[in-house]
PDB file of C-alpha atoms in Angstrom:
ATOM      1  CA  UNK A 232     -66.180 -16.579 -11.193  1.00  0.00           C
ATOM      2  CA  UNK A 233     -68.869 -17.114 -13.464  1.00  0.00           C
ATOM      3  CA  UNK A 234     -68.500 -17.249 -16.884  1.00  0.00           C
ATOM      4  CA  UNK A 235     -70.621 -14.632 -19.324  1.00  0.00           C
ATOM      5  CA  UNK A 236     -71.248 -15.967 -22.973  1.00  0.00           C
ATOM      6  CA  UNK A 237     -72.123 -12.804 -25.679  1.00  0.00           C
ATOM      7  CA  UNK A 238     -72.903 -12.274 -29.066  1.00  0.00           C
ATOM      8  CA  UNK A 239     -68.936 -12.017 -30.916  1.00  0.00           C
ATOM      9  CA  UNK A 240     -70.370  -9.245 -33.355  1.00  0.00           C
ATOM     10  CA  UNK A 241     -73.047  -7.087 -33.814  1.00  0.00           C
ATOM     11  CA  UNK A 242     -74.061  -4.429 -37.036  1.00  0.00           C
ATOM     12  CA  UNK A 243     -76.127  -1.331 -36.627  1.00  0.00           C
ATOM     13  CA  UNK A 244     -76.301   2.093 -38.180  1.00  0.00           C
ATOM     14  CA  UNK A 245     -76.490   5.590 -36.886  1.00  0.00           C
ATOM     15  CA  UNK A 246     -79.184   6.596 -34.910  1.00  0.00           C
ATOM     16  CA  UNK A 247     -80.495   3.080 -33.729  1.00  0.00           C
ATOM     17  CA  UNK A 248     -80.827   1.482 -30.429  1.00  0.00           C
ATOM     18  CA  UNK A 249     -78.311  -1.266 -29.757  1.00  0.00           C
ATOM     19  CA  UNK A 250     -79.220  -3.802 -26.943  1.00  0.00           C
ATOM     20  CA  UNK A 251     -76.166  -6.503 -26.710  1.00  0.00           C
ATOM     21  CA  UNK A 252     -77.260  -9.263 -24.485  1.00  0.00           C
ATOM     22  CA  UNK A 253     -75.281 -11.795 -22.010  1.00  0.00           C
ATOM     23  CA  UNK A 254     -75.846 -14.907 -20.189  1.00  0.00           C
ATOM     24  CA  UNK A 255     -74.298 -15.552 -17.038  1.00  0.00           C
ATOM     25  CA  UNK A 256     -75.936 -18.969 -15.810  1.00  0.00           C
ATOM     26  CA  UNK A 257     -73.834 -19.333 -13.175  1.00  0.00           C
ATOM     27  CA  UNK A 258     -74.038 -16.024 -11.126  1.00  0.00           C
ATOM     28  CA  UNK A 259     -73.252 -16.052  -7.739  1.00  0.00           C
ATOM     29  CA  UNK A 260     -75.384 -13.794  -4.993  1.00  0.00           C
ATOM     30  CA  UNK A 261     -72.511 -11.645  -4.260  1.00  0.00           C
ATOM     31  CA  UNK A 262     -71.336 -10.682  -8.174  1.00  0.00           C
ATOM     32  CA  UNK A 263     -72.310  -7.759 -10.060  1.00  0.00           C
ATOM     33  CA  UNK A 264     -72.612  -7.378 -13.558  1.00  0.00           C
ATOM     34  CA  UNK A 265     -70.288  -4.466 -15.387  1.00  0.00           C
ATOM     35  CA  UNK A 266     -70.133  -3.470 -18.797  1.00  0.00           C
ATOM     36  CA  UNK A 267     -66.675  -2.465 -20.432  1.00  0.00           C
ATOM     37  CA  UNK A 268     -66.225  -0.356 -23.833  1.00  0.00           C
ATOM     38  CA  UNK A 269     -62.360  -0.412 -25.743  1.00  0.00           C
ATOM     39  CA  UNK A 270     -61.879   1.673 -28.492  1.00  0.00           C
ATOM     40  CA  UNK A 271     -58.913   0.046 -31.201  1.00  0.00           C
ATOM     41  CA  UNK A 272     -55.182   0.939 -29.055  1.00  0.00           C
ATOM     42  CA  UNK A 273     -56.885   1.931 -26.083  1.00  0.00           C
ATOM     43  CA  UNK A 274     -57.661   0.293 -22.477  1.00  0.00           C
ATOM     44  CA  UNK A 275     -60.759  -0.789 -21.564  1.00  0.00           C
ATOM     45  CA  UNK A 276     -63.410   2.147 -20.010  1.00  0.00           C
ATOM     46  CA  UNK A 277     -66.206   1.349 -17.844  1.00  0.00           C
ATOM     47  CA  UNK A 278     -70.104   1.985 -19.011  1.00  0.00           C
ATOM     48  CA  UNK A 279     -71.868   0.868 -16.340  1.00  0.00           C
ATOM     49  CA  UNK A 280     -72.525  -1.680 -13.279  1.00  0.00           C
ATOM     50  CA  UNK A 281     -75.659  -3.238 -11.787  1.00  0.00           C
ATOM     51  CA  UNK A 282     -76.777  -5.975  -9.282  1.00  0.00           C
ATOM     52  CA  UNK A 283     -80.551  -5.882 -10.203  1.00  0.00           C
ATOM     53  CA  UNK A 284     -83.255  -4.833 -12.083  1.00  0.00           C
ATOM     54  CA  UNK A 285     -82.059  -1.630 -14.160  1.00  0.00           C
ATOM     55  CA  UNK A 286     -79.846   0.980 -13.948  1.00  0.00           C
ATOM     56  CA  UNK A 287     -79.527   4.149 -16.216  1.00  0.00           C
ATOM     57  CA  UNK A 288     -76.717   6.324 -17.037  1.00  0.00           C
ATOM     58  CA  UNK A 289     -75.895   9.377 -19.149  1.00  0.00           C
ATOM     59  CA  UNK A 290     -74.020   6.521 -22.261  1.00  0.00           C
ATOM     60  CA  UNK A 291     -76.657   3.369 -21.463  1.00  0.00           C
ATOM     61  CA  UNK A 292     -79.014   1.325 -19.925  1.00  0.00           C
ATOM     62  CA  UNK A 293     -78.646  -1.688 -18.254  1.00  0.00           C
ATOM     63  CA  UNK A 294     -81.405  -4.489 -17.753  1.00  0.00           C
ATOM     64  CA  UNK A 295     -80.992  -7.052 -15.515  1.00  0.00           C
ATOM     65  CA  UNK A 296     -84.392  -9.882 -14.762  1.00  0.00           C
ATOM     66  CA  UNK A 297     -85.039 -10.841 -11.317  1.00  0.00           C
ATOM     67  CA  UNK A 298     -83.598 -14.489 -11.814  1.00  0.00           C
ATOM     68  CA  UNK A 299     -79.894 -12.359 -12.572  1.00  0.00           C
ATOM     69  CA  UNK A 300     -79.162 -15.049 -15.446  1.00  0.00           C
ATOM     70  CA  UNK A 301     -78.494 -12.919 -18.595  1.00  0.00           C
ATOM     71  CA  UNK A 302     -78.118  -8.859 -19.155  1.00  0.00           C
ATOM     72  CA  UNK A 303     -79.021  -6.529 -21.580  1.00  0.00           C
ATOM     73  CA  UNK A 304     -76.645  -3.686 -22.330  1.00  0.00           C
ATOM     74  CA  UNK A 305     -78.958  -1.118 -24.626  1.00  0.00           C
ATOM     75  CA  UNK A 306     -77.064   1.965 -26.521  1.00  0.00           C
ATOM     76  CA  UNK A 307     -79.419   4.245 -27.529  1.00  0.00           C
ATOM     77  CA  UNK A 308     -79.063   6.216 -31.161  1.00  0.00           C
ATOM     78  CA  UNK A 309     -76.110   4.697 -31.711  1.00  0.00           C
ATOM     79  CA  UNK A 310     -73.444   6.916 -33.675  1.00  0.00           C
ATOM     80  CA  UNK A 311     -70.392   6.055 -35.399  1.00  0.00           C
ATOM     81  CA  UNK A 312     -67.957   6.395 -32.514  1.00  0.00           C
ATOM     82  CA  UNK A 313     -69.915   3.859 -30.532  1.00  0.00           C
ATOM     83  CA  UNK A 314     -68.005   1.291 -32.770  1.00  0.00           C
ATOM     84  CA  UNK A 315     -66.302  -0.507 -29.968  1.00  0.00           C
ATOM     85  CA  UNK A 316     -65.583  -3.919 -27.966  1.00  0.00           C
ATOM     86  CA  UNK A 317     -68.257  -3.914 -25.329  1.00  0.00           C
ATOM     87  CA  UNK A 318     -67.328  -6.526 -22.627  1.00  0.00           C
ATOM     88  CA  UNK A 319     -69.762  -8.056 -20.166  1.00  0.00           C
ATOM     89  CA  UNK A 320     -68.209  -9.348 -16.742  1.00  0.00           C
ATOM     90  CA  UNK A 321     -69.432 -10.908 -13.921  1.00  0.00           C
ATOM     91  CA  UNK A 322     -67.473 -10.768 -10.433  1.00  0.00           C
ATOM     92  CA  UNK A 323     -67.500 -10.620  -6.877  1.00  0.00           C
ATOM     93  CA  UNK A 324     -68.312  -7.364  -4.746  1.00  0.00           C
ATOM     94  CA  UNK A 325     -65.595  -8.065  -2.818  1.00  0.00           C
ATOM     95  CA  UNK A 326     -62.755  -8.034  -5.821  1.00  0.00           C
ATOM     96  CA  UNK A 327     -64.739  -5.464  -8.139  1.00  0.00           C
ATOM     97  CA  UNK A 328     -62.906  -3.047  -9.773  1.00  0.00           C
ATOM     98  CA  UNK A 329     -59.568  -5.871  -9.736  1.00  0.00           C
ATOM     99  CA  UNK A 330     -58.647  -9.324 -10.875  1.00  0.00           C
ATOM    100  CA  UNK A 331     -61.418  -8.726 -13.417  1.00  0.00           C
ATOM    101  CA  UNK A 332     -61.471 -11.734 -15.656  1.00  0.00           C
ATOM    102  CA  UNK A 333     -62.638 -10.724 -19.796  1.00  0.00           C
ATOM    103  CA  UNK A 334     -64.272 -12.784 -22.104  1.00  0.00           C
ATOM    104  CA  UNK A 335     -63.850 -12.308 -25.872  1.00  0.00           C
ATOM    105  CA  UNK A 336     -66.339  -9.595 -26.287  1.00  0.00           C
ATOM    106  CA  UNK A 337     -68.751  -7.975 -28.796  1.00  0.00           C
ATOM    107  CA  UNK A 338     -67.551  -6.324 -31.604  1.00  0.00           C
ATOM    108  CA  UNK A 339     -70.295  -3.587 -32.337  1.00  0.00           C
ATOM    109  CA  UNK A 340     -69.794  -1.838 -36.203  1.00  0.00           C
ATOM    110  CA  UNK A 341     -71.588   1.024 -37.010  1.00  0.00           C
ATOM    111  CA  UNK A 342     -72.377   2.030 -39.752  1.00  0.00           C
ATOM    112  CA  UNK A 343     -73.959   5.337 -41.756  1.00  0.00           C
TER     113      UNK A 343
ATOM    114  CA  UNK B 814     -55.081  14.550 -13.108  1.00  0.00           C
ATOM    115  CA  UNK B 815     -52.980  11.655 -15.189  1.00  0.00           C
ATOM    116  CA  UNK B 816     -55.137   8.874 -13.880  1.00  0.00           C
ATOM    117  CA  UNK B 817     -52.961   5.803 -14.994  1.00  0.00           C
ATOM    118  CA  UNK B 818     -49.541   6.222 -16.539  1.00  0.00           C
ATOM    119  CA  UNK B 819     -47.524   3.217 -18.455  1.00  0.00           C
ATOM    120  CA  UNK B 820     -44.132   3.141 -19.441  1.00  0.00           C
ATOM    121  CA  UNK B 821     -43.109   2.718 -22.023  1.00  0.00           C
ATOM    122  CA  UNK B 822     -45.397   2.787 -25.132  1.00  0.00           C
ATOM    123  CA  UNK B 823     -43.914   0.640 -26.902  1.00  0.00           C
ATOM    124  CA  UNK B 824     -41.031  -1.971 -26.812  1.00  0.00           C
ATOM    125  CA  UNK B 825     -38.816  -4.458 -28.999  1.00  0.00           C
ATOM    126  CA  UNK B 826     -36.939  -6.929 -26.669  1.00  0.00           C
ATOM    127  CA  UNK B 827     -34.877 -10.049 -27.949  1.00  0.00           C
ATOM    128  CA  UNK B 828     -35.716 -13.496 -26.533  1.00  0.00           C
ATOM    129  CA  UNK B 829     -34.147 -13.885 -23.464  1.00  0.00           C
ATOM    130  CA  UNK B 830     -33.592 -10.086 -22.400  1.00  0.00           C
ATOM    131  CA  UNK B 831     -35.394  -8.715 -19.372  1.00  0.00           C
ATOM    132  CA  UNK B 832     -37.519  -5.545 -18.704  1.00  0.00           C
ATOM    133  CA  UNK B 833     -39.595  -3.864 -16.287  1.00  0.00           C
ATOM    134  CA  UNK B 834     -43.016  -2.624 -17.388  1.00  0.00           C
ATOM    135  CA  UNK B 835     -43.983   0.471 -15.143  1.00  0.00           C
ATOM    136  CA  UNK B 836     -47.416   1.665 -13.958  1.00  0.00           C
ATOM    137  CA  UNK B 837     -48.538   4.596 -11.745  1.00  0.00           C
ATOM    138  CA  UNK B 838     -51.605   5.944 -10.635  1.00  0.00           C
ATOM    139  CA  UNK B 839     -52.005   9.299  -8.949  1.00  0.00           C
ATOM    140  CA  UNK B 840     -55.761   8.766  -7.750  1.00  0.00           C
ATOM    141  CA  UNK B 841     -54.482   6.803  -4.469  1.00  0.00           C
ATOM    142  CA  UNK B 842     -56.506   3.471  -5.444  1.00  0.00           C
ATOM    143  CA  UNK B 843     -55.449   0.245  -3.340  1.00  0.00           C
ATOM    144  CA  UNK B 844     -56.140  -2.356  -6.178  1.00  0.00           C
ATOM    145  CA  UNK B 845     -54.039  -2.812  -9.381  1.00  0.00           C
ATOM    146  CA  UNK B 846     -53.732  -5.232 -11.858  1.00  0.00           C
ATOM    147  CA  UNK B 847     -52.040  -6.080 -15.020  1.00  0.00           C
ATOM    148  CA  UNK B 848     -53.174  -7.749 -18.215  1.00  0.00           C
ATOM    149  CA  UNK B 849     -52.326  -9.000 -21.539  1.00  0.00           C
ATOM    150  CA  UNK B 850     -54.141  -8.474 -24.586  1.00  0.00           C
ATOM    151  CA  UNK B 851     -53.107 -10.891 -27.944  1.00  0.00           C
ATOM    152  CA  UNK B 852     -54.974 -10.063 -31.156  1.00  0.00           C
ATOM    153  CA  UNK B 853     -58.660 -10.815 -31.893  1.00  0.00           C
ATOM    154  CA  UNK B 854     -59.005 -11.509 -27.705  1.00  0.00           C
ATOM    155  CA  UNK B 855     -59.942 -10.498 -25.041  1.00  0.00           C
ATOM    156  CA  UNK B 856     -57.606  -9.305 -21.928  1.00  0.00           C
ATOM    157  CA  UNK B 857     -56.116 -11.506 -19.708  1.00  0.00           C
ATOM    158  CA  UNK B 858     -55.367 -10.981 -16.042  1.00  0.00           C
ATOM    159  CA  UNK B 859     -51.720 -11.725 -15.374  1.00  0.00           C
ATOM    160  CA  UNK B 860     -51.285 -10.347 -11.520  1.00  0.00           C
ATOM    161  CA  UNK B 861     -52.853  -8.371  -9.047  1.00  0.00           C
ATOM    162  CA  UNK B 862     -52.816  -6.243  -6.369  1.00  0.00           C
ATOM    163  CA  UNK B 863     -55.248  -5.603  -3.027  1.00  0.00           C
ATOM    164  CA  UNK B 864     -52.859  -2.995  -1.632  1.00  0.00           C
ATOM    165  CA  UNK B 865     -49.102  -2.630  -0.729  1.00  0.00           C
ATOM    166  CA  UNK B 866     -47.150  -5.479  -0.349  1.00  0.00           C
ATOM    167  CA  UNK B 867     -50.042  -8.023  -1.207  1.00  0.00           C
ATOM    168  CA  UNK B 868     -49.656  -9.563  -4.646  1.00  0.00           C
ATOM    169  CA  UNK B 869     -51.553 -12.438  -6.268  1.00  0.00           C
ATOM    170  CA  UNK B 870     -51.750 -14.426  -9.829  1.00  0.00           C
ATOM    171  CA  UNK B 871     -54.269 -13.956 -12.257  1.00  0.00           C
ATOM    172  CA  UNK B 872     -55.070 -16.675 -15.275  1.00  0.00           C
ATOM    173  CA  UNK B 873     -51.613 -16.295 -16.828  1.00  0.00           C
ATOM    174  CA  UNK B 874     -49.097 -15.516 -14.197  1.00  0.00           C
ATOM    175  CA  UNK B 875     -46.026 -17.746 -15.663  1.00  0.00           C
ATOM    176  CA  UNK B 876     -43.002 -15.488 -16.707  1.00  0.00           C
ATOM    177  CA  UNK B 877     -44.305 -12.623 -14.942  1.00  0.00           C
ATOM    178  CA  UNK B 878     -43.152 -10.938 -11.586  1.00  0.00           C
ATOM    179  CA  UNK B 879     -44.886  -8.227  -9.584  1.00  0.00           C
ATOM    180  CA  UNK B 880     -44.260  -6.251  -6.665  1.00  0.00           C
ATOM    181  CA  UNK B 881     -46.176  -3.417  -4.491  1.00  0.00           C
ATOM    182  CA  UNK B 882     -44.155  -1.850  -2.654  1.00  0.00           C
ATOM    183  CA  UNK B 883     -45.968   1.390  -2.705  1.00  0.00           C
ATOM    184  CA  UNK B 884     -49.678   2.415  -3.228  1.00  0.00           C
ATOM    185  CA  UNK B 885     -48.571   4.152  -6.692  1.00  0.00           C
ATOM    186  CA  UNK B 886     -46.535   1.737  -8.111  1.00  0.00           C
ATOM    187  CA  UNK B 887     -47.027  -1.970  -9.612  1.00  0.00           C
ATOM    188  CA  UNK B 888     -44.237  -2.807 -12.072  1.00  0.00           C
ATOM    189  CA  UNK B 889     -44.429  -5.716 -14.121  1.00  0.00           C
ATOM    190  CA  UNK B 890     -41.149  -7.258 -14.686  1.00  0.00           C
ATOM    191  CA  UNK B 891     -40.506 -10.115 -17.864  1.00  0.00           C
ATOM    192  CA  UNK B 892     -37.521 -12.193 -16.383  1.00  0.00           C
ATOM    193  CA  UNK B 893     -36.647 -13.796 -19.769  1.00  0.00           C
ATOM    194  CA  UNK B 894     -38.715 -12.607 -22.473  1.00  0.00           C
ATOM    195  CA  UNK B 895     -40.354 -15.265 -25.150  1.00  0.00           C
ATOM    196  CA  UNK B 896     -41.484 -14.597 -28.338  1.00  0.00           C
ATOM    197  CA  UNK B 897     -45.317 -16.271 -26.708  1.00  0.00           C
ATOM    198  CA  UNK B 898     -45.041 -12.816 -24.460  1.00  0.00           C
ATOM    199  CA  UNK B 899     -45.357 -10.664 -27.649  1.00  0.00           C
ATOM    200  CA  UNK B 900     -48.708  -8.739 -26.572  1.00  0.00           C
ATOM    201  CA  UNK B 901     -50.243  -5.454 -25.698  1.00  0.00           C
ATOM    202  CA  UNK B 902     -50.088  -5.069 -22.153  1.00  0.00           C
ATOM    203  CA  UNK B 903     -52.687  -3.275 -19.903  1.00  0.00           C
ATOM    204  CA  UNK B 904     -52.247  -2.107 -16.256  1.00  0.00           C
ATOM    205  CA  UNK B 905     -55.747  -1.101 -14.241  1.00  0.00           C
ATOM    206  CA  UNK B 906     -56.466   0.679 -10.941  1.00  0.00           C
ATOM    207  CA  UNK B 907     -59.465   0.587  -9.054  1.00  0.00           C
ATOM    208  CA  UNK B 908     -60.965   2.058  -5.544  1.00  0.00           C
ATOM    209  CA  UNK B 909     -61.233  -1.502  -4.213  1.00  0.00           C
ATOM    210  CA  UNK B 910     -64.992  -0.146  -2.361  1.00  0.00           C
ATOM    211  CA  UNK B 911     -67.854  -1.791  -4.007  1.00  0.00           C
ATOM    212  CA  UNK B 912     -69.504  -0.635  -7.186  1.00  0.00           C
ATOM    213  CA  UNK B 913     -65.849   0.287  -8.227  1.00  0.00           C
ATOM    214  CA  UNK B 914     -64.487   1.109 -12.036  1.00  0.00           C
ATOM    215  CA  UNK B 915     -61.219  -0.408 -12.810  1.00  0.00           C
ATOM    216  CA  UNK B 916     -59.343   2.904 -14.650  1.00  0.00           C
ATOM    217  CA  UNK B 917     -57.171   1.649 -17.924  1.00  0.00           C
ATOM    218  CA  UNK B 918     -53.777   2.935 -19.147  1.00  0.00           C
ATOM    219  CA  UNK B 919     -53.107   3.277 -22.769  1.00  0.00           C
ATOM    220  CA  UNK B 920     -51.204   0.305 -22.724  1.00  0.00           C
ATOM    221  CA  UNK B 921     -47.925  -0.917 -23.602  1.00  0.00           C
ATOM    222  CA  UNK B 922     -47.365  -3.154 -27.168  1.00  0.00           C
ATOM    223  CA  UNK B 923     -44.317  -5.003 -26.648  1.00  0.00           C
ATOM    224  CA  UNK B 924     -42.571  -7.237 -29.243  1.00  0.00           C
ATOM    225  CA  UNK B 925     -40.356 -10.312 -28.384  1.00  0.00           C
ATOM    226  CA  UNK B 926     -38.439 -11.143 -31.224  1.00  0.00           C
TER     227      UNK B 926
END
């Protein structure tokens, strides 16, 4: 499983664009790259998945370069309930969705 | 639709007691999973599930038993509880086809004292 390494904490304010950013040197070809949000007492909730290049979705954006060695997750106009844990994991087509394996996370404050 | 259900909220064992944690899903997903989650960390995958009747360990397996006997169900029992198993405990479900979320239940805090 390769291992993702991401900023622990992030600040912003309302109304800006967030990109949080994550390396994954060792990616394999078969692993895609997902993007969880947890809100304080809650589980985790999926934001979005890609394999390459970018993918779009009604909460974010997700950039991915052709050598598949870091992502960018990008929030636009942040607000204050976007403050959140945003975890970036890298795993195998063949277990996603299961036997996920977490990192520490970014903390993402908000602020007005 | 309840999506994934734990049981119960919240606990207080005493070191040495045992206890089932329960988890059903109603969306018919083969793959489950169960994971811990200590302060100031990130979650940790205990056990998991590819469908009935086929369990596996995750990164932190030791004091933990699973079993699947049915698509809907994947209890986690604690056979001796330990004050190191105080935690908030997190059971997923997931499609198992590719490009899959993992859906999260609220979770259960449980304290070993």
């Amino acid at each position: 499983l390769a291992k993702t390494t991401q900023p622990i904490s992030m600040d912003s304010y309302e109304g800006q664009e967030v990109n949080i950013t994550c390396s994954h040197n060792n990616i394999a070809t078969n692993d895609y790259i997902t993007w969880y949000q947890q809100f304080p007492s809650q589980g985790p909730r999926f934001i979005i998945q890609g394999y390459k290049t970018k993918v779009t979705n009604e909460v974010a954006s997700l950039f991915i370069p052709a050598d598949r060695k870091s992502s960018t997750l990008s929030l636009p106009r942040v607000s204050l309930s976007d403050t959140a844990v945003y975890y970036c994991l890298v795993g195998d087509m063949d277990q996603a969705g299961t036997a996920l394996i977490f990192g520490k996370g970014t903390t993402l404050s908000v602020s007005s | 639709n309840a999506g994934v259900t734990q049981t119960p909220k919240f606990q207080v064992l005493k070191t040495g007691q045992s206890m089932t944690l329960q988890c059903a899903q109603d969306m018919n997903h083969e793959y489950m999973s169960w994971y811990r989650q200590d302060p100031g960390m990130g979650l940790r995958l205990i056990h998991y599930s590819v469908g009935a009747g086929i369990t596996d360990q995750g990164e932190v397996p030791n004091g933990y038993n699973v079993s699947r006997s049915t698509t809907e169900d994947f209890p986690l029992r604690l056979l001796s509880a330990a004050p190191s198993q105080t935690s908030v405990y997190f059971c997923a479900s997931a499609s198992g086809r590719i490009n899959t979320e993992a859906f999260f239940g609220q979770g259960t805090r449980l304290t070993v004292v």
